[in-house]
Short mmCIF file of C-alpha atoms and ligand atoms in Angstrom, two decimals:
data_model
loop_
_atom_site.label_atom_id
_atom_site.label_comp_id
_atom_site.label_asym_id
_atom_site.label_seq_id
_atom_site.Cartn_x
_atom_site.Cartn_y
_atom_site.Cartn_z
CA UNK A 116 0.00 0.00 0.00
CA UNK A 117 0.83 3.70 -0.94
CA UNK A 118 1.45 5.71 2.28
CA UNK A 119 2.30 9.69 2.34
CA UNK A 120 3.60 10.98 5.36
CA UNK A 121 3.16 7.62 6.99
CA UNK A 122 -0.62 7.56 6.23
CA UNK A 123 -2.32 5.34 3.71
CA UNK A 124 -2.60 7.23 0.02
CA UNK A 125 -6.43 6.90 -0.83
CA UNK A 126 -6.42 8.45 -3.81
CA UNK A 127 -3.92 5.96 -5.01
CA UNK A 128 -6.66 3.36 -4.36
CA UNK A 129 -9.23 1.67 -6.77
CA UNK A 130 -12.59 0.81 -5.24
CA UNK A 131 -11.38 -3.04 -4.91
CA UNK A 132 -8.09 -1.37 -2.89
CA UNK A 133 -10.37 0.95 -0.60
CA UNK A 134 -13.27 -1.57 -0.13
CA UNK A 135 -10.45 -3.71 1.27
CA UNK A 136 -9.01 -0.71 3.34
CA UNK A 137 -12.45 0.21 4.48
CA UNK A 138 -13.10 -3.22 5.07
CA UNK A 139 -10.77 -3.19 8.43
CA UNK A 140 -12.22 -0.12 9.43
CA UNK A 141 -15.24 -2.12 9.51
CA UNK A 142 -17.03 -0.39 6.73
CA UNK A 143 -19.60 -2.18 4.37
CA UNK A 144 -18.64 -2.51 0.76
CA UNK A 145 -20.66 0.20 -0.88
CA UNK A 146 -18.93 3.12 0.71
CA UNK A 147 -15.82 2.49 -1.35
CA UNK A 148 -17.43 3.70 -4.05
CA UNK A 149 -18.66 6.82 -1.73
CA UNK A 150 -15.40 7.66 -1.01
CA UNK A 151 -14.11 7.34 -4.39
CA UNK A 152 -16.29 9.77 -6.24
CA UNK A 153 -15.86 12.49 -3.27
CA UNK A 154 -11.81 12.41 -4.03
CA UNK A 155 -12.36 12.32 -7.77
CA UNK A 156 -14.67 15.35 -7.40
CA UNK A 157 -11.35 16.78 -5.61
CA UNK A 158 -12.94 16.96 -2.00
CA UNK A 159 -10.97 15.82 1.24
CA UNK A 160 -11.95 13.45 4.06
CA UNK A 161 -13.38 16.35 6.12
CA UNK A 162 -16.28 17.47 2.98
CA UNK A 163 -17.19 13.89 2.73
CA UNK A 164 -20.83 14.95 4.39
CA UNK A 165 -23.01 11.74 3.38
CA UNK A 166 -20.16 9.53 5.91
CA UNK A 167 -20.65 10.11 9.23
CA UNK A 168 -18.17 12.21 11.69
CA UNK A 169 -16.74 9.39 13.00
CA UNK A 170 -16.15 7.45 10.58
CA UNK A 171 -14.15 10.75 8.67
CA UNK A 172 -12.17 10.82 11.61
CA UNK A 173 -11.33 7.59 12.11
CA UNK A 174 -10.01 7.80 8.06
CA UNK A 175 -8.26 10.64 8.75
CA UNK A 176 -6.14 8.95 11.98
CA UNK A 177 -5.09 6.11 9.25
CA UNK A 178 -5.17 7.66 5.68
CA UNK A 179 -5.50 11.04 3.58
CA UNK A 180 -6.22 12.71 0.16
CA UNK A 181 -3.55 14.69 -0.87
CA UNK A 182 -4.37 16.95 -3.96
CA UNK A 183 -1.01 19.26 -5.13
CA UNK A 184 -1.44 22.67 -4.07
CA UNK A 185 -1.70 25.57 -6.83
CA UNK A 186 1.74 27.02 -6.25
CA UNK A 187 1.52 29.50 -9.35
CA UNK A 188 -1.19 29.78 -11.98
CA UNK A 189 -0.55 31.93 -15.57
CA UNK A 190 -3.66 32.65 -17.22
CA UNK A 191 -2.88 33.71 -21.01
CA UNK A 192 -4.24 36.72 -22.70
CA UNK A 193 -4.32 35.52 -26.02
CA UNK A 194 -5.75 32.48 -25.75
CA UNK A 195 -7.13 31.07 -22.57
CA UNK A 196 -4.44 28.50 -21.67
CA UNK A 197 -3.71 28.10 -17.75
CA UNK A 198 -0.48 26.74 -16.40
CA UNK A 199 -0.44 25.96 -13.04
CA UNK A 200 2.97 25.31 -11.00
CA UNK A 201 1.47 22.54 -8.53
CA UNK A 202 3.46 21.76 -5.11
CA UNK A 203 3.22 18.22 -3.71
CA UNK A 204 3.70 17.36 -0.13
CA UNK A 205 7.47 16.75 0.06
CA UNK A 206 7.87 20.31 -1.48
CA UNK A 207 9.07 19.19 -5.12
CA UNK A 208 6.64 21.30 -7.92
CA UNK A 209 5.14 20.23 -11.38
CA UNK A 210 4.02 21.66 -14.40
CA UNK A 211 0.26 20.81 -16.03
CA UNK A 212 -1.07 22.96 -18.63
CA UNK A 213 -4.74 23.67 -18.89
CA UNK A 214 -5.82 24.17 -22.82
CA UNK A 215 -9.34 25.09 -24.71
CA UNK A 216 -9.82 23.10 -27.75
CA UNK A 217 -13.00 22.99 -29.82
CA UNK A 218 -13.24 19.43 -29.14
CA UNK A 219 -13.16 19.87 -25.58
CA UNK A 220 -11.18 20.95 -22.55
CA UNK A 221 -7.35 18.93 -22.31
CA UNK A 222 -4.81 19.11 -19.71
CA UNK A 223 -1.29 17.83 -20.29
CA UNK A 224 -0.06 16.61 -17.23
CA UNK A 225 3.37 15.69 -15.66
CA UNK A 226 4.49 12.47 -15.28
CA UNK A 227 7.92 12.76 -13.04
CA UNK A 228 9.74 15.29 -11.28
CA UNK A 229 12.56 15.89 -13.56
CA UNK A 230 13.54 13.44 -16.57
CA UNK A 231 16.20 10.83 -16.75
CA UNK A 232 16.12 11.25 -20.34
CA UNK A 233 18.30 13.91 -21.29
CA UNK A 234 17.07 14.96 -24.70
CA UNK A 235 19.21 18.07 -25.31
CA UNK A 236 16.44 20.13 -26.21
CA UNK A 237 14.30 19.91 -23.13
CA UNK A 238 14.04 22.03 -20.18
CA UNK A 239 12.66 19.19 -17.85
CA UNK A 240 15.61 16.56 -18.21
CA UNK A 241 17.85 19.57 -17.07
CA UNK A 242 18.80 18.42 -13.93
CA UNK A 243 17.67 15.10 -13.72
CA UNK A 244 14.88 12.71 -12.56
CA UNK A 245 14.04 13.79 -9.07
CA UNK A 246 11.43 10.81 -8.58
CA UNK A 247 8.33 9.44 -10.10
CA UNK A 248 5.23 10.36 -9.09
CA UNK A 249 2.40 8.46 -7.57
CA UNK A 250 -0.58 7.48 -9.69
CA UNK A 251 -2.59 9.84 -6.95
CA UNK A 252 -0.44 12.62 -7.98
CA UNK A 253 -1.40 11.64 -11.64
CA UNK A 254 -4.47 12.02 -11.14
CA UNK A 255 -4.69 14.71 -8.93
CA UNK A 256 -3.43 17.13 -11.22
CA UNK A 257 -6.71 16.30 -13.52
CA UNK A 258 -8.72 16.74 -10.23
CA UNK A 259 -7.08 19.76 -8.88
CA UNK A 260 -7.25 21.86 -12.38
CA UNK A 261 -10.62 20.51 -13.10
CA UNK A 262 -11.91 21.63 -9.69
CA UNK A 263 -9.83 25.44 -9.88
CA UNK A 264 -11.57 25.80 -13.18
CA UNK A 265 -14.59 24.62 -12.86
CA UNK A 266 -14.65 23.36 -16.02
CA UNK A 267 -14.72 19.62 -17.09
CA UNK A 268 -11.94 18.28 -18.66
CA UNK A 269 -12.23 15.43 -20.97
CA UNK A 270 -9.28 14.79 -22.58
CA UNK A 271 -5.56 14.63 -21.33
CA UNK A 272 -2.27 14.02 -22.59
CA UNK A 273 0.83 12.79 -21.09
CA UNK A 274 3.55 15.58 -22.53
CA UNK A 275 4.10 17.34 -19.34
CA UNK A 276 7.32 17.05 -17.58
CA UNK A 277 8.92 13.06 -17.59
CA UNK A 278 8.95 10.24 -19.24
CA UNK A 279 5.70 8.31 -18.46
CA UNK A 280 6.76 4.95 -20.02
CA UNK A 281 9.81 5.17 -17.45
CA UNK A 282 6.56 5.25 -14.60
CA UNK A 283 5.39 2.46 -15.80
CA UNK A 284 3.12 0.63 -13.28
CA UNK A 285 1.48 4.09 -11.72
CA UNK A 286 0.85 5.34 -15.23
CA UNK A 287 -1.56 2.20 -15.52
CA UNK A 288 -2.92 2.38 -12.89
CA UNK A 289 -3.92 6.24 -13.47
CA UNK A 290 -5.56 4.69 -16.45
CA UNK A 291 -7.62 2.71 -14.62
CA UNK A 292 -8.56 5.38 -12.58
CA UNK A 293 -9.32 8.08 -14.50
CA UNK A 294 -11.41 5.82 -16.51
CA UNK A 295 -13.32 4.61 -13.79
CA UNK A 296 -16.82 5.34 -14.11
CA UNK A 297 -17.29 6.19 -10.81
CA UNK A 298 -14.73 9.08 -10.88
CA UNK A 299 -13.84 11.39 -13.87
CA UNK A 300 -14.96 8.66 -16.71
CA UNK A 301 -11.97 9.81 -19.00
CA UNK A 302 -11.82 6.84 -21.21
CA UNK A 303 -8.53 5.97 -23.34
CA UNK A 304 -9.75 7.35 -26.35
CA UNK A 305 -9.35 10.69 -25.02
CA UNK A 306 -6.05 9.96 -23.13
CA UNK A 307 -2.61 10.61 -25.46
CA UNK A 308 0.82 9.20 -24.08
CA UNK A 309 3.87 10.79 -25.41
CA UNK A 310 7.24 8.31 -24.90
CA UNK A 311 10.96 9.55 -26.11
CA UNK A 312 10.80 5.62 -27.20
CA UNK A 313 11.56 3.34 -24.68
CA UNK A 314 10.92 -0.18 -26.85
CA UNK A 315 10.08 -2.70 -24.42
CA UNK A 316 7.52 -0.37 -22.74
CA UNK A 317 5.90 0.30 -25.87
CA UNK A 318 5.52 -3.00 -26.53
CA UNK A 319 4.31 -4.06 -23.07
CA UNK A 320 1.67 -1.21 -23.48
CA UNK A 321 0.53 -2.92 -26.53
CA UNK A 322 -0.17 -6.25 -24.63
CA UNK A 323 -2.69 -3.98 -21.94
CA UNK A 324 -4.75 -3.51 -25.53
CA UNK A 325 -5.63 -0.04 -24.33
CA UNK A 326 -7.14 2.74 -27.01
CA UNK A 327 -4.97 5.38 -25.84
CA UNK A 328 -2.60 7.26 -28.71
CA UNK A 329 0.58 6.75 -28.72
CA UNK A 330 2.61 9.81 -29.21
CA UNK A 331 6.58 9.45 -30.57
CA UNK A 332 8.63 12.13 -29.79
CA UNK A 333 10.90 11.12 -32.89
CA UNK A 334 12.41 14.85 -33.70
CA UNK A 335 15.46 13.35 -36.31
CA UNK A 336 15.41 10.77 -38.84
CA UNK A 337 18.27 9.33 -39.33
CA UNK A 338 20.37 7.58 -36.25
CA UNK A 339 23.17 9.90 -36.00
CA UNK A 340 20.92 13.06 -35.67
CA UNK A 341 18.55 11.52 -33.50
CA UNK A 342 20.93 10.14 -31.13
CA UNK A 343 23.39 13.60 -31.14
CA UNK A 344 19.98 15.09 -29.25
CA UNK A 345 18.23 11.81 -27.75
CA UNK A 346 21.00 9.36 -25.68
CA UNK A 347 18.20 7.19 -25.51
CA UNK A 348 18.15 6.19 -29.07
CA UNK A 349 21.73 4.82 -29.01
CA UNK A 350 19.95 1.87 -26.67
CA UNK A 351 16.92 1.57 -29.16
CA UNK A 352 17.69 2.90 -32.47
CA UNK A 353 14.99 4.57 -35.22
CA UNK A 354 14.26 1.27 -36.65
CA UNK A 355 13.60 -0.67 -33.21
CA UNK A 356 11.34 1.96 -32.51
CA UNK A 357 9.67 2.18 -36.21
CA UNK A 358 9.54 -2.05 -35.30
CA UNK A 359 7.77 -1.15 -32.29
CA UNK A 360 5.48 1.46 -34.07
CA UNK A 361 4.39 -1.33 -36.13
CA UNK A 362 3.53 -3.74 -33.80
CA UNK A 363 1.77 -1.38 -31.71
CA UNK A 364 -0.76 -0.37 -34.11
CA UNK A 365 -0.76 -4.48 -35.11
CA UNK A 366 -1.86 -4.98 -31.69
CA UNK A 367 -4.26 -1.68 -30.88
CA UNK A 368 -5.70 -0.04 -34.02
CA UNK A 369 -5.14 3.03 -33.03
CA UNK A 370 -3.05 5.71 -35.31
CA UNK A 371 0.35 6.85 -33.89
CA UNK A 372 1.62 10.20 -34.01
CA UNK A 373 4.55 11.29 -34.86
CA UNK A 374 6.46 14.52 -32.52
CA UNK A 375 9.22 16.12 -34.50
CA UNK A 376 10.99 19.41 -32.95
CA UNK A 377 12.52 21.91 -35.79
CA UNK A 378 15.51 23.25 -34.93
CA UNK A 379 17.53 26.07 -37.17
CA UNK A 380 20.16 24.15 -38.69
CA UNK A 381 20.00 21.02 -37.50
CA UNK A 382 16.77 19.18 -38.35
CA UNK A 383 14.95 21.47 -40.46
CA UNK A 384 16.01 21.33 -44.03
CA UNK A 385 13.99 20.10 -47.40
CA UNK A 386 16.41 17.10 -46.95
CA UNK A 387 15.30 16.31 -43.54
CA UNK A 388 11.90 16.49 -44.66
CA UNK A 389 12.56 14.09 -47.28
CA UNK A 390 14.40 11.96 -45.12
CA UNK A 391 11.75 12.04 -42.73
CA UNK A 392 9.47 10.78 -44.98
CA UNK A 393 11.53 8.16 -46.47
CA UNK A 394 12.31 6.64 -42.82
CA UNK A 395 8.77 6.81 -41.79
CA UNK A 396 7.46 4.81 -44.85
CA UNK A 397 10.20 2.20 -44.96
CA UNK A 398 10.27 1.74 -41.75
CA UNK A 399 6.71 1.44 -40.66
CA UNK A 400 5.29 -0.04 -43.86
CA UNK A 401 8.42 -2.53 -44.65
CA UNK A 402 6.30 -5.49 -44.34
CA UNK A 403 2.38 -4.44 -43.68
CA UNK A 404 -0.37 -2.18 -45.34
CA UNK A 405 0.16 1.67 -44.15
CA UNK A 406 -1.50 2.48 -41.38
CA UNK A 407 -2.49 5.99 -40.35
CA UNK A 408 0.10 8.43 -38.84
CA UNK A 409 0.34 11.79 -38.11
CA UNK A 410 3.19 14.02 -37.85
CA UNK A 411 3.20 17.32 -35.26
CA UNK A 412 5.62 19.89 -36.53
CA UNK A 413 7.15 22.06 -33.22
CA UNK A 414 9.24 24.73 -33.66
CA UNK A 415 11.82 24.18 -30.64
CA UNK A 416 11.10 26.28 -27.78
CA UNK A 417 14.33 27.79 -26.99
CA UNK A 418 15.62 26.76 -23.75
CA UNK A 419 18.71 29.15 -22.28
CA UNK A 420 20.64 25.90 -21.43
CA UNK A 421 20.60 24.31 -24.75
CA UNK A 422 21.49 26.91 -27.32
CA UNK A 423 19.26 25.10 -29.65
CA UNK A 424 17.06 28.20 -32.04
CA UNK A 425 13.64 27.96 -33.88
CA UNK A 426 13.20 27.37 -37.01
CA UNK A 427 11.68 30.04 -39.17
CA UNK A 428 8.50 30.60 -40.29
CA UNK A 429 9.48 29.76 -44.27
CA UNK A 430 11.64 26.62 -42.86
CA UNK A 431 8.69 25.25 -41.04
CA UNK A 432 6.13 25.91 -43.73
CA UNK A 433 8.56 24.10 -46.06
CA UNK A 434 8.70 21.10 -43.93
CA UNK A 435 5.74 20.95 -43.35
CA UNK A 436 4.91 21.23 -46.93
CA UNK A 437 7.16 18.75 -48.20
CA UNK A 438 6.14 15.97 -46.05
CA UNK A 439 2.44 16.40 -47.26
CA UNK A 440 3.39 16.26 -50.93
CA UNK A 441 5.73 12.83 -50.27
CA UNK A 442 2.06 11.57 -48.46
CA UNK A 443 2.71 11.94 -45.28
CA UNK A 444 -0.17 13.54 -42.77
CA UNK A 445 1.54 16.66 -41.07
CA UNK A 446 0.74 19.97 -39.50
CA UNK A 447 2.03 22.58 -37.31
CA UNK A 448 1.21 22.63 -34.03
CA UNK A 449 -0.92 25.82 -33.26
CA UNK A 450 1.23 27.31 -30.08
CA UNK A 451 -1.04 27.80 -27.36
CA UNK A 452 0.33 30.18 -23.84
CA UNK A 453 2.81 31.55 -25.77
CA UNK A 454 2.79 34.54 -23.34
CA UNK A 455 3.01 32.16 -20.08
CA UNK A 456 6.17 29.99 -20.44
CA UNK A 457 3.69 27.23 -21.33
CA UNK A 458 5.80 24.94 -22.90
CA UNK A 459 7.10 22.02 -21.35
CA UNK A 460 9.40 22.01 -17.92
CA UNK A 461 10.36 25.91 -17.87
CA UNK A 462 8.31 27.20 -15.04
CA UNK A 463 9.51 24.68 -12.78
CA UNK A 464 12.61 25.08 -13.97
CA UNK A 465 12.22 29.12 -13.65
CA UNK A 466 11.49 28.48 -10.17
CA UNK A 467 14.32 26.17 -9.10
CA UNK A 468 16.79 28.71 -10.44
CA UNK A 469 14.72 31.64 -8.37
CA UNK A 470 14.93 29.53 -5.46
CA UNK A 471 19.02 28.47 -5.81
CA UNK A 472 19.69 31.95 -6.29
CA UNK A 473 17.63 32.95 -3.55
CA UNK A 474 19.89 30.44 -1.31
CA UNK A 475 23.23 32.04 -2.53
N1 LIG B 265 9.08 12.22 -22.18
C1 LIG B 265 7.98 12.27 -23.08
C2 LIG B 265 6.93 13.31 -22.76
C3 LIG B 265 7.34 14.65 -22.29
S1 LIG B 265 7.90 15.87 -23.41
C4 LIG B 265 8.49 12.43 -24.49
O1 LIG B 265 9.68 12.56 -24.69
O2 LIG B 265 7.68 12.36 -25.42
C5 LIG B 265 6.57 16.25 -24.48
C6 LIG B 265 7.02 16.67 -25.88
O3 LIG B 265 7.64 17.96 -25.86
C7 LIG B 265 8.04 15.72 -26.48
O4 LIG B 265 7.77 15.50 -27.83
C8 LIG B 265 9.32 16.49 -26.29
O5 LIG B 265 10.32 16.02 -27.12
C9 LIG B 265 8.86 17.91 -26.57
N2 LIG B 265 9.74 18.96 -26.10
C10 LIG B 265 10.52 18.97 -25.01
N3 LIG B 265 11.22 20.12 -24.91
C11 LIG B 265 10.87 20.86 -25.98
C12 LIG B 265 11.26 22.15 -26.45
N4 LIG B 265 12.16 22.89 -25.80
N5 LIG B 265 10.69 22.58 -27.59
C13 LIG B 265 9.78 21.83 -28.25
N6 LIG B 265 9.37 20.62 -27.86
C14 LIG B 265 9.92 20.13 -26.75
#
């Protein structure tokens, strides 16, 4: 069992997990599922009015629901976007991003504090993985924005700071949860997962059969590139991946997307584009019918640290371009909270360099 501060983490817990916890507390079955939808609608022990007194605090001797704590919240003028800077109870912060889409409300939510990845581009991995966090701090960011808004959200994708394929078993079970029924009913379908490309997690994703999309953060498209920016391609290589791609959609259905970063001078030429293409056909196709793909072209937000530069407007237009006349599906990503440091890992990182300096 999942404790914080030495107490048991309810909002870790499925109803199965909490009917067993309430169980010893000598509770009947059915107020599980009381206790559930309460935490999912982002209230605490103490505003759970339908159980009695006692019984709240005998819970709260034993167990709590922790929900992060809006540290910092941006609210962009030009479009709506809100990024909150959430603190969790040993003091570390996260980023989640709160976005308005036609289709519906999505929040992109953190997965880790820091990255062990190390992609050169990114402000998160700057630093290193600090730990992983819980699948009730998952979820909590979905219940904590959703309840600040007031606003449902029904869609969410993992492409906040971390690697969620590297928190494996809590990112399941955050699946489960936010699917449940009982609490926010967020079913796969809405749910995207963006992995750097760790293989054998990909693959054991593909075994759970679930109908989230897969998101690649691919970014180069040939070896030497890709691994110059990403160290983890020199363990699994463009092709693995492509191989894992493939069986993937073999085993799920669903279309994969593609995430490729433009950066001035070093991805972002006609022959990239090309290349790009060529690597995405041949490798994914090689043996089976094509499948549907997308590809989301970023201009690189520049991050102080990595001296990497966007792409220009013609560049990225070209690319973009290119890849739909060779027949593969691409478009620019519209840039939401331009104005608020939206993008992925730089608040937290603006406020870890705030605090150092505030030590010196
Ligand atoms: N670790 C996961 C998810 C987190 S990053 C992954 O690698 O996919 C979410 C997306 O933002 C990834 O595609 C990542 O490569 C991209 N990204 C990170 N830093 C960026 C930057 N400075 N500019 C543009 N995209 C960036």
């Amino acid at each position: 069992m999942l404790t914080v501060n030495g107490k048991a983490d309810l909002l870790s817990m499925n109803i199965p997990e909490l009917e067993e916890f309430l169980c010893l507390l000598g509770e009947p079955k059915y107020r599980a599922k009381q206790v559930f939808s309460w935490m999912h609608r982002g209230v605490s022990i103490d505003g759970m009015t339908d159980i009695s007194k006692k019984l709240r605090e005998k819970l709260s001797e034993t167990a709590l629901v922790d929900f992060p704590s809006v540290e910092q919240k941006l609210v962009s003028k030009l479009d709506g976007t809100v990024k909150y800077l959430f603190g969790l109870h040993d003091g570390n912060v996260i980023e989640s991003v709160f976005m308005r889409y036609k289709h519906g409300n999505t929040i992109c939510i953190s997965s880790e504090v820091g990255c062990p990845m190390g992609c050169k581009f990114c402000a998160s991995t700057i630093g290193g993985l600090v730990r992983r966090l819980s699948p009730a701090e998952l979820l909590g960011q979905v219940i904590a924005a959703q309840r600040d808004m007031g606003e449902r959200i029904s869609n969410i994708v993992m492409m906040g700071i971390g690697e969620p394929l590297d928190n494996f078993d809590n990112t399941l079970k955050f699946l489960s949860l936010v699917g449940d029924p009982s609490g926010l009913n967020i079913g796969s379908r809405h749910i995207s997962l963006s992995t750097c490309g760790l293989v054998d997690k990909i693959d054991e994703l593909a075994r759970h059969d679930l109908q989230i999309t897969l998101s690649i953060s691919l970014h180069a498209a040939d070896d030497e590139t890709r691994s110059s920016i990403m160290p983890v391609n020199n363990k699994w290589n463009i092709e693995s991946l492509l191989d894992a791609c493939r069986r993937y959609f073999a085993a799920t259905g669903r279309r994969i997307s593609f995430e490729y970063t433009l950066i001035a001078g070093k991805n972002d030429s006609p022959e990239y584009a090309k290349r790009l293409a060529h690597t995405l056909k041949h490798g994914l196709y090689r043996s089976s019918k094509p499948f549907p793909i997308h590809v989301n072209l970023i201009p690189v937000n520049e991050v102080e640290e990595s001296g990497f530069s966007r792409s220009s407007g013609d560049a990225v237009k070209k690319f973009c371009e290119i890849l739909n006349s060779l027949g593969v599906n691409a478009t620019v990503r519209r840039k939401l909270g331009g104005d608020i440091n939206a993008s992925c890992g730089q608040l937290r990182r603006a406020k870890l360099k705030a605090d150092s300096e505030a030590d010196e």
